Amino acid sequence: QVQLVESGGGSVQAGGSLKLSCAASGRNLSSCSMAWYRQGPEKERELLSSIEGDGRVKYADFLKGRFTISRDNAANTMSLQMNNLQTDDTAVYFCAADCGWDTYIGRQGTQVTVSS
């Protein structure tokens, strides 16, 4: 059974930083595309960034260079470094993997709360 577990969330003041982690188990995801999503209060889930197995990355335009995605295929993990956090970044953050026929998403996510 494949599991994705997010961690690293917390409460920070605006302008602060957090680094989220996603740990995968049950399957080696090195050939899969992985991504970070978030869902804010009363908002729809939105895609933030994705990273291919070879390291190619994409970011949502609205992030404006504040977030950096990375992965460690050997460790089967993915991270999201978030800088200059703003109150609008308050959300539950989820990691996901797309392996073609199979897709996975973390069940619980990790809460990020940014205060002004």
mmCIF file of N, CA and C in Angstrom:
data_model
loop_
_atom_site.group_PDB
_atom_site.id
_atom_site.type_symbol
_atom_site.label_atom_id
_atom_site.label_comp_id
_atom_site.label_asym_id
_atom_site.label_seq_id
_atom_site.Cartn_x
_atom_site.Cartn_y
_atom_site.Cartn_z
ATOM 1 N N GLN A 1 0.846 -1.197 0.000
ATOM 2 C CA GLN A 1 0.000 0.000 0.000
ATOM 3 C C GLN A 1 0.878 1.242 0.000
ATOM 4 N N VAL A 2 0.635 2.111 -0.954
ATOM 5 C CA VAL A 2 1.430 3.331 -1.062
ATOM 6 C C VAL A 2 0.866 4.379 -0.116
ATOM 7 N N GLN A 3 1.750 5.007 0.626
ATOM 8 C CA GLN A 3 1.345 6.089 1.520
ATOM 9 C C GLN A 3 2.243 7.294 1.303
ATOM 10 N N LEU A 4 1.634 8.457 1.334
ATOM 11 C CA LEU A 4 2.352 9.722 1.304
ATOM 12 C C LEU A 4 2.023 10.451 2.590
ATOM 13 N N VAL A 5 3.054 10.847 3.301
ATOM 14 C CA VAL A 5 2.851 11.510 4.592
ATOM 15 C C VAL A 5 3.559 12.854 4.578
ATOM 16 N N GLU A 6 2.766 13.899 4.772
ATOM 17 C CA GLU A 6 3.298 15.255 4.791
ATOM 18 C C GLU A 6 3.674 15.666 6.216
ATOM 19 N N SER A 7 4.671 16.510 6.313
ATOM 20 C CA SER A 7 5.077 17.047 7.608
ATOM 21 C C SER A 7 5.760 18.388 7.402
ATOM 22 N N GLY A 8 5.987 19.089 8.503
ATOM 23 C CA GLY A 8 6.725 20.344 8.445
ATOM 24 C C GLY A 8 5.888 21.594 8.540
ATOM 25 N N GLY A 9 4.579 21.438 8.550
ATOM 26 C CA GLY A 9 3.733 22.613 8.668
ATOM 27 C C GLY A 9 3.827 23.232 10.051
ATOM 28 N N GLY A 10 3.187 24.358 10.204
ATOM 29 C CA GLY A 10 3.197 25.041 11.499
ATOM 30 C C GLY A 10 2.641 26.437 11.376
ATOM 31 N N SER A 11 2.867 27.209 12.411
ATOM 32 C CA SER A 11 2.390 28.593 12.452
ATOM 33 C C SER A 11 3.584 29.537 12.390
ATOM 34 N N VAL A 12 3.519 30.475 11.474
ATOM 35 C CA VAL A 12 4.587 31.458 11.323
ATOM 36 C C VAL A 12 3.991 32.830 11.094
ATOM 37 N N GLN A 13 4.792 33.827 11.302
ATOM 38 C CA GLN A 13 4.357 35.187 10.977
ATOM 39 C C GLN A 13 4.656 35.477 9.514
ATOM 40 N N ALA A 14 3.930 36.427 8.986
ATOM 41 C CA ALA A 14 4.152 36.834 7.602
ATOM 42 C C ALA A 14 5.615 37.206 7.395
ATOM 43 N N GLY A 15 6.154 36.735 6.284
ATOM 44 C CA GLY A 15 7.564 36.957 5.996
ATOM 45 C C GLY A 15 8.450 35.798 6.418
ATOM 46 N N GLY A 16 7.894 34.875 7.169
ATOM 47 C CA GLY A 16 8.661 33.736 7.644
ATOM 48 C C GLY A 16 8.778 32.631 6.626
ATOM 49 N N SER A 17 9.432 31.558 7.031
ATOM 50 C CA SER A 17 9.689 30.421 6.141
ATOM 51 C C SER A 17 9.327 29.107 6.810
ATOM 52 N N LEU A 18 9.003 28.153 5.994
ATOM 53 C CA LEU A 18 8.775 26.780 6.437
ATOM 54 C C LEU A 18 9.274 25.847 5.343
ATOM 55 N N LYS A 19 9.652 24.644 5.750
ATOM 56 C CA LYS A 19 10.002 23.621 4.778
ATOM 57 C C LYS A 19 9.130 22.403 5.036
ATOM 58 N N LEU A 20 8.361 22.046 4.032
ATOM 59 C CA LEU A 20 7.494 20.885 4.105
ATOM 60 C C LEU A 20 8.206 19.670 3.535
ATOM 61 N N SER A 21 7.855 18.524 4.058
ATOM 62 C CA SER A 21 8.410 17.273 3.566
ATOM 63 C C SER A 21 7.288 16.296 3.262
ATOM 64 N N CYS A 22 7.559 15.434 2.303
ATOM 65 C CA CYS A 22 6.614 14.383 1.931
ATOM 66 C C CYS A 22 7.405 13.085 1.874
ATOM 67 N N ALA A 23 7.016 12.139 2.683
ATOM 68 C CA ALA A 23 7.694 10.847 2.715
ATOM 69 C C ALA A 23 6.786 9.791 2.112
ATOM 70 N N ALA A 24 7.309 9.066 1.157
ATOM 71 C CA ALA A 24 6.544 8.030 0.477
ATOM 72 C C ALA A 24 6.997 6.655 0.937
ATOM 73 N N SER A 25 6.055 5.757 1.014
ATOM 74 C CA SER A 25 6.363 4.373 1.349
ATOM 75 C C SER A 25 5.466 3.450 0.546
ATOM 76 N N GLY A 26 5.915 2.236 0.382
ATOM 77 C CA GLY A 26 5.120 1.238 -0.314
ATOM 78 C C GLY A 26 5.434 1.102 -1.788
ATOM 79 N N ARG A 27 6.162 2.074 -2.341
ATOM 80 C CA ARG A 27 6.520 2.036 -3.758
ATOM 81 C C ARG A 27 7.607 3.075 -3.989
ATOM 82 N N ASN A 28 8.563 2.733 -4.835
ATOM 83 C CA ASN A 28 9.577 3.705 -5.227
ATOM 84 C C ASN A 28 8.981 4.643 -6.261
ATOM 85 N N LEU A 29 8.991 5.932 -5.937
ATOM 86 C CA LEU A 29 8.328 6.919 -6.798
ATOM 87 C C LEU A 29 9.305 7.679 -7.693
ATOM 88 N N SER A 30 10.509 7.170 -7.847
ATOM 89 C CA SER A 30 11.522 7.922 -8.583
ATOM 90 C C SER A 30 11.144 8.168 -10.040
ATOM 91 N N SER A 31 10.309 7.328 -10.610
ATOM 92 C CA SER A 31 9.901 7.518 -12.003
ATOM 93 C C SER A 31 8.583 8.271 -12.127
ATOM 94 N N CYS A 32 8.041 8.691 -11.019
ATOM 95 C CA CYS A 32 6.744 9.357 -10.994
ATOM 96 C C CYS A 32 6.914 10.861 -10.895
ATOM 97 N N SER A 33 5.949 11.556 -11.443
ATOM 98 C CA SER A 33 5.876 12.987 -11.224
ATOM 99 C C SER A 33 5.286 13.216 -9.836
ATOM 100 N N MET A 34 5.832 14.177 -9.099
ATOM 101 C CA MET A 34 5.309 14.481 -7.781
ATOM 102 C C MET A 34 4.943 15.961 -7.724
ATOM 103 N N ALA A 35 4.056 16.277 -6.820
ATOM 104 C CA ALA A 35 3.557 17.647 -6.791
ATOM 105 C C ALA A 35 3.097 18.036 -5.393
ATOM 106 N N TRP A 36 3.018 19.324 -5.190
ATOM 107 C CA TRP A 36 2.434 19.900 -3.979
ATOM 108 C C TRP A 36 1.159 20.652 -4.351
ATOM 109 N N TYR A 37 0.145 20.420 -3.556
ATOM 110 C CA TYR A 37 -1.122 21.138 -3.676
ATOM 111 C C TYR A 37 -1.400 21.796 -2.326
ATOM 112 N N ARG A 38 -2.355 22.698 -2.337
ATOM 113 C CA ARG A 38 -2.852 23.238 -1.079
ATOM 114 C C ARG A 38 -4.340 23.555 -1.201
ATOM 115 N N GLN A 39 -4.968 23.563 -0.051
ATOM 116 C CA GLN A 39 -6.381 23.945 -0.011
ATOM 117 C C GLN A 39 -6.584 24.858 1.176
ATOM 118 N N GLY A 40 -6.887 26.115 0.866
ATOM 119 C CA GLY A 40 -7.123 27.095 1.909
ATOM 120 C C GLY A 40 -8.555 27.055 2.385
ATOM 121 N N PRO A 41 -8.843 27.793 3.458
ATOM 122 C CA PRO A 41 -10.208 27.835 3.992
ATOM 123 C C PRO A 41 -11.203 28.292 2.930
ATOM 124 N N GLU A 42 -12.184 27.489 2.698
ATOM 125 C CA GLU A 42 -13.255 27.799 1.752
ATOM 126 C C GLU A 42 -12.713 28.059 0.346
ATOM 127 N N LYS A 43 -11.613 27.419 0.021
ATOM 128 C CA LYS A 43 -11.041 27.550 -1.312
ATOM 129 C C LYS A 43 -10.913 26.176 -1.945
ATOM 130 N N GLU A 44 -10.790 26.157 -3.269
ATOM 131 C CA GLU A 44 -10.568 24.897 -3.949
ATOM 132 C C GLU A 44 -9.081 24.518 -3.870
ATOM 133 N N ARG A 45 -8.830 23.255 -4.027
ATOM 134 C CA ARG A 45 -7.449 22.789 -4.024
ATOM 135 C C ARG A 45 -6.722 23.360 -5.236
ATOM 136 N N GLU A 46 -5.498 23.831 -5.023
ATOM 137 C CA GLU A 46 -4.734 24.402 -6.130
ATOM 138 C C GLU A 46 -3.350 23.773 -6.207
ATOM 139 N N LEU A 47 -2.884 23.625 -7.426
ATOM 140 C CA LEU A 47 -1.564 23.064 -7.682
ATOM 141 C C LEU A 47 -0.512 24.148 -7.489
ATOM 142 N N LEU A 48 0.498 23.830 -6.727
ATOM 143 C CA LEU A 48 1.572 24.785 -6.468
ATOM 144 C C LEU A 48 2.791 24.522 -7.338
ATOM 145 N N SER A 49 3.225 23.287 -7.353
ATOM 146 C CA SER A 49 4.464 22.975 -8.034
ATOM 147 C C SER A 49 4.541 21.479 -8.304
ATOM 148 N N SER A 50 5.261 21.129 -9.351
ATOM 149 C CA SER A 50 5.478 19.720 -9.655
ATOM 150 C C SER A 50 6.938 19.492 -9.998
ATOM 151 N N ILE A 51 7.361 18.252 -9.831
ATOM 152 C CA ILE A 51 8.740 17.887 -10.145
ATOM 153 C C ILE A 51 8.751 16.490 -10.730
ATOM 154 N N GLU A 52 9.443 16.359 -11.869
ATOM 155 C CA GLU A 52 9.543 15.071 -12.531
ATOM 156 C C GLU A 52 10.660 14.243 -11.883
ATOM 157 N N GLY A 53 10.731 12.986 -12.242
ATOM 158 C CA GLY A 53 11.773 12.133 -11.686
ATOM 159 C C GLY A 53 13.175 12.585 -12.048
ATOM 160 N N ASP A 54 13.280 13.266 -13.192
ATOM 161 C CA ASP A 54 14.603 13.748 -13.616
ATOM 162 C C ASP A 54 14.911 15.150 -13.084
ATOM 163 N N GLY A 55 14.018 15.673 -12.271
ATOM 164 C CA GLY A 55 14.271 16.957 -11.628
ATOM 165 C C GLY A 55 13.651 18.173 -12.283
ATOM 166 N N ARG A 56 13.042 17.997 -13.432
ATOM 167 C CA ARG A 56 12.395 19.158 -14.068
ATOM 168 C C ARG A 56 11.250 19.643 -13.198
ATOM 169 N N VAL A 57 11.151 20.964 -13.065
ATOM 170 C CA VAL A 57 10.163 21.529 -12.145
ATOM 171 C C VAL A 57 9.252 22.521 -12.848
ATOM 172 N N LYS A 58 8.096 22.675 -12.283
ATOM 173 C CA LYS A 58 7.147 23.694 -12.712
ATOM 174 C C LYS A 58 6.559 24.337 -11.462
ATOM 175 N N TYR A 59 6.213 25.627 -11.592
ATOM 176 C CA TYR A 59 5.614 26.357 -10.488
ATOM 177 C C TYR A 59 4.393 27.125 -10.970
ATOM 178 N N ALA A 60 3.445 27.281 -10.069
ATOM 179 C CA ALA A 60 2.321 28.159 -10.359
ATOM 180 C C ALA A 60 2.821 29.594 -10.416
ATOM 181 N N ASP A 61 2.319 30.354 -11.367
ATOM 182 C CA ASP A 61 2.778 31.730 -11.556
ATOM 183 C C ASP A 61 2.596 32.579 -10.297
ATOM 184 N N PHE A 62 1.544 32.313 -9.545
ATOM 185 C CA PHE A 62 1.237 33.190 -8.414
ATOM 186 C C PHE A 62 2.244 33.047 -7.272
ATOM 187 N N LEU A 63 3.081 32.009 -7.317
ATOM 188 C CA LEU A 63 4.070 31.849 -6.250
ATOM 189 C C LEU A 63 5.200 32.877 -6.351
ATOM 190 N N LYS A 64 5.438 33.386 -7.520
ATOM 191 C CA LYS A 64 6.408 34.466 -7.723
ATOM 192 C C LYS A 64 7.782 34.147 -7.157
ATOM 193 N N GLY A 65 8.206 32.909 -7.301
ATOM 194 C CA GLY A 65 9.551 32.533 -6.908
ATOM 195 C C GLY A 65 9.765 32.329 -5.427
ATOM 196 N N ARG A 66 8.707 32.313 -4.645
ATOM 197 C CA ARG A 66 8.872 32.196 -3.192
ATOM 198 C C ARG A 66 9.080 30.758 -2.721
ATOM 199 N N PHE A 67 8.602 29.788 -3.511
ATOM 200 C CA PHE A 67 8.670 28.392 -3.099
ATOM 201 C C PHE A 67 9.654 27.630 -3.992
ATOM 202 N N THR A 68 10.310 26.635 -3.411
ATOM 203 C CA THR A 68 11.229 25.784 -4.161
ATOM 204 C C THR A 68 10.938 24.330 -3.862
ATOM 205 N N ILE A 69 10.682 23.583 -4.924
ATOM 206 C CA ILE A 69 10.398 22.157 -4.784
ATOM 207 C C ILE A 69 11.671 21.362 -5.035
ATOM 208 N N SER A 70 11.800 20.237 -4.347
ATOM 209 C CA SER A 70 12.939 19.352 -4.558
ATOM 210 C C SER A 70 12.527 17.937 -4.201
ATOM 211 N N ARG A 71 13.340 16.991 -4.598
ATOM 212 C CA ARG A 71 13.059 15.596 -4.270
ATOM 213 C C ARG A 71 14.360 14.838 -4.094
ATOM 214 N N ASP A 72 14.269 13.773 -3.348
ATOM 215 C CA ASP A 72 15.399 12.866 -3.146
ATOM 216 C C ASP A 72 14.898 11.481 -3.519
ATOM 217 N N ASN A 73 15.232 11.057 -4.710
ATOM 218 C CA ASN A 73 14.705 9.779 -5.201
ATOM 219 C C ASN A 73 15.215 8.597 -4.379
ATOM 220 N N ALA A 74 16.426 8.695 -3.907
ATOM 221 C CA ALA A 74 16.974 7.604 -3.104
ATOM 222 C C ALA A 74 16.219 7.444 -1.792
ATOM 223 N N ALA A 75 15.814 8.560 -1.234
ATOM 224 C CA ALA A 75 15.087 8.535 0.040
ATOM 225 C C ALA A 75 13.575 8.453 -0.152
ATOM 226 N N ASN A 76 13.136 8.583 -1.402
ATOM 227 C CA ASN A 76 11.694 8.550 -1.705
ATOM 228 C C ASN A 76 10.950 9.676 -0.996
ATOM 229 N N THR A 77 11.557 10.855 -1.042
ATOM 230 C CA THR A 77 10.967 12.010 -0.380
ATOM 231 C C THR A 77 10.916 13.211 -1.319
ATOM 232 N N MET A 78 10.108 14.171 -0.939
ATOM 233 C CA MET A 78 9.977 15.424 -1.681
ATOM 234 C C MET A 78 9.843 16.542 -0.661
ATOM 235 N N SER A 79 10.306 17.708 -1.020
ATOM 236 C CA SER A 79 10.243 18.837 -0.090
ATOM 237 C C SER A 79 9.708 20.082 -0.795
ATOM 238 N N LEU A 80 9.278 21.016 0.016
ATOM 239 C CA LEU A 80 8.854 22.317 -0.500
ATOM 240 C C LEU A 80 9.361 23.377 0.464
ATOM 241 N N GLN A 81 10.341 24.141 0.028
ATOM 242 C CA GLN A 81 10.841 25.256 0.812
ATOM 243 C C GLN A 81 9.993 26.472 0.513
ATOM 244 N N MET A 82 9.404 27.045 1.534
ATOM 245 C CA MET A 82 8.505 28.171 1.361
ATOM 246 C C MET A 82 9.075 29.391 2.081
ATOM 247 N N ASN A 83 9.323 30.434 1.348
ATOM 248 C CA ASN A 83 9.885 31.659 1.909
ATOM 249 C C ASN A 83 8.914 32.825 1.755
ATOM 250 N N ASN A 84 9.139 33.839 2.564
ATOM 251 C CA ASN A 84 8.302 35.042 2.511
ATOM 252 C C ASN A 84 6.818 34.672 2.530
ATOM 253 N N LEU A 85 6.443 33.855 3.482
ATOM 254 C CA LEU A 85 5.050 33.406 3.566
ATOM 255 C C LEU A 85 4.125 34.569 3.874
ATOM 256 N N GLN A 86 2.964 34.519 3.273
ATOM 257 C CA GLN A 86 1.943 35.537 3.441
ATOM 258 C C GLN A 86 0.672 34.903 4.009
ATOM 259 N N THR A 87 -0.212 35.745 4.517
ATOM 260 C CA THR A 87 -1.438 35.208 5.119
ATOM 261 C C THR A 87 -2.249 34.392 4.118
ATOM 262 N N ASP A 88 -2.186 34.752 2.854
ATOM 263 C CA ASP A 88 -2.913 33.992 1.827
ATOM 264 C C ASP A 88 -2.358 32.584 1.637
ATOM 265 N N ASP A 89 -1.177 32.313 2.182
ATOM 266 C CA ASP A 89 -0.588 30.978 2.082
ATOM 267 C C ASP A 89 -1.159 30.026 3.121
ATOM 268 N N THR A 90 -1.972 30.538 4.017
ATOM 269 C CA THR A 90 -2.599 29.683 5.018
ATOM 270 C C THR A 90 -3.459 28.632 4.345
ATOM 271 N N ALA A 91 -3.157 27.371 4.604
ATOM 272 C CA ALA A 91 -3.848 26.280 3.918
ATOM 273 C C ALA A 91 -3.347 24.951 4.476
ATOM 274 N N VAL A 92 -4.023 23.903 4.061
ATOM 275 C CA VAL A 92 -3.503 22.555 4.269
ATOM 276 C C VAL A 92 -2.761 22.161 3.006
ATOM 277 N N TYR A 93 -1.540 21.710 3.172
ATOM 278 C CA TYR A 93 -0.678 21.378 2.043
ATOM 279 C C TYR A 93 -0.601 19.857 1.895
ATOM 280 N N PHE A 94 -0.768 19.417 0.666
ATOM 281 C CA PHE A 94 -0.777 17.994 0.352
ATOM 282 C C PHE A 94 0.305 17.676 -0.678
ATOM 283 N N CYS A 95 0.857 16.492 -0.587
ATOM 284 C CA CYS A 95 1.741 16.037 -1.648
ATOM 285 C C CYS A 95 1.031 14.947 -2.438
ATOM 286 N N ALA A 96 1.451 14.797 -3.681
ATOM 287 C CA ALA A 96 0.811 13.845 -4.571
ATOM 288 C C ALA A 96 1.845 13.261 -5.528
ATOM 289 N N ALA A 97 1.511 12.110 -6.055
ATOM 290 C CA ALA A 97 2.386 11.467 -7.037
ATOM 291 C C ALA A 97 1.540 10.938 -8.183
ATOM 292 N N ASP A 98 2.055 11.119 -9.385
ATOM 293 C CA ASP A 98 1.392 10.631 -10.598
ATOM 294 C C ASP A 98 2.336 9.654 -11.268
ATOM 295 N N CYS A 99 1.946 8.395 -11.214
ATOM 296 C CA CYS A 99 2.801 7.349 -11.776
ATOM 297 C C CYS A 99 2.210 6.769 -13.052
ATOM 298 N N GLY A 100 1.421 7.567 -13.724
ATOM 299 C CA GLY A 100 0.803 7.102 -14.954
ATOM 300 C C GLY A 100 -0.526 6.427 -14.656
ATOM 301 N N TRP A 101 -0.499 5.117 -14.568
ATOM 302 C CA TRP A 101 -1.730 4.390 -14.268
ATOM 303 C C TRP A 101 -2.220 4.649 -12.848
ATOM 304 N N ASP A 102 -1.323 4.971 -11.958
ATOM 305 C CA ASP A 102 -1.675 5.146 -10.553
ATOM 306 C C ASP A 102 -1.344 6.555 -10.084
ATOM 307 N N THR A 103 -2.233 7.105 -9.296
ATOM 308 C CA THR A 103 -1.991 8.401 -8.676
ATOM 309 C C THR A 103 -2.223 8.272 -7.177
ATOM 310 N N TYR A 104 -1.482 9.066 -6.421
ATOM 311 C CA TYR A 104 -1.578 9.008 -4.978
ATOM 312 C C TYR A 104 -1.571 10.424 -4.419
ATOM 313 N N ILE A 105 -2.214 10.603 -3.294
ATOM 314 C CA ILE A 105 -2.201 11.892 -2.611
ATOM 315 C C ILE A 105 -2.189 11.638 -1.111
ATOM 316 N N GLY A 106 -1.478 12.488 -0.398
ATOM 317 C CA GLY A 106 -1.438 12.348 1.043
ATOM 318 C C GLY A 106 -2.831 12.486 1.643
ATOM 319 N N ARG A 107 -3.091 11.717 2.648
ATOM 320 C CA ARG A 107 -4.436 11.713 3.216
ATOM 321 C C ARG A 107 -4.688 12.894 4.146
ATOM 322 N N GLN A 108 -3.711 13.267 4.912
ATOM 323 C CA GLN A 108 -3.972 14.258 5.960
ATOM 324 C C GLN A 108 -3.451 15.644 5.627
ATOM 325 N N GLY A 109 -2.407 15.732 4.869
ATOM 326 C CA GLY A 109 -1.802 17.024 4.612
ATOM 327 C C GLY A 109 -1.113 17.568 5.861
ATOM 328 N N THR A 110 -0.571 18.758 5.702
ATOM 329 C CA THR A 110 0.055 19.436 6.832
ATOM 330 C C THR A 110 -0.408 20.891 6.836
ATOM 331 N N GLN A 111 -0.828 21.354 7.993
ATOM 332 C CA GLN A 111 -1.419 22.694 8.116
ATOM 333 C C GLN A 111 -0.334 23.761 8.196
ATOM 334 N N VAL A 112 -0.493 24.777 7.382
ATOM 335 C CA VAL A 112 0.365 25.962 7.432
ATOM 336 C C VAL A 112 -0.521 27.152 7.768
ATOM 337 N N THR A 113 -0.163 27.841 8.821
ATOM 338 C CA THR A 113 -0.923 29.015 9.238
ATOM 339 C C THR A 113 0.022 30.206 9.309
ATOM 340 N N VAL A 114 -0.313 31.246 8.562
ATOM 341 C CA VAL A 114 0.523 32.445 8.519
ATOM 342 C C VAL A 114 -0.267 33.602 9.098
ATOM 343 N N SER A 115 0.298 34.232 10.099
ATOM 344 C CA SER A 115 -0.383 35.350 10.746
ATOM 345 C C SER A 115 0.318 36.663 10.394
ATOM 346 N N SER A 116 -0.476 37.720 10.422
ATOM 347 C CA SER A 116 0.070 39.039 10.062
ATOM 348 C C SER A 116 0.699 39.731 11.250
#
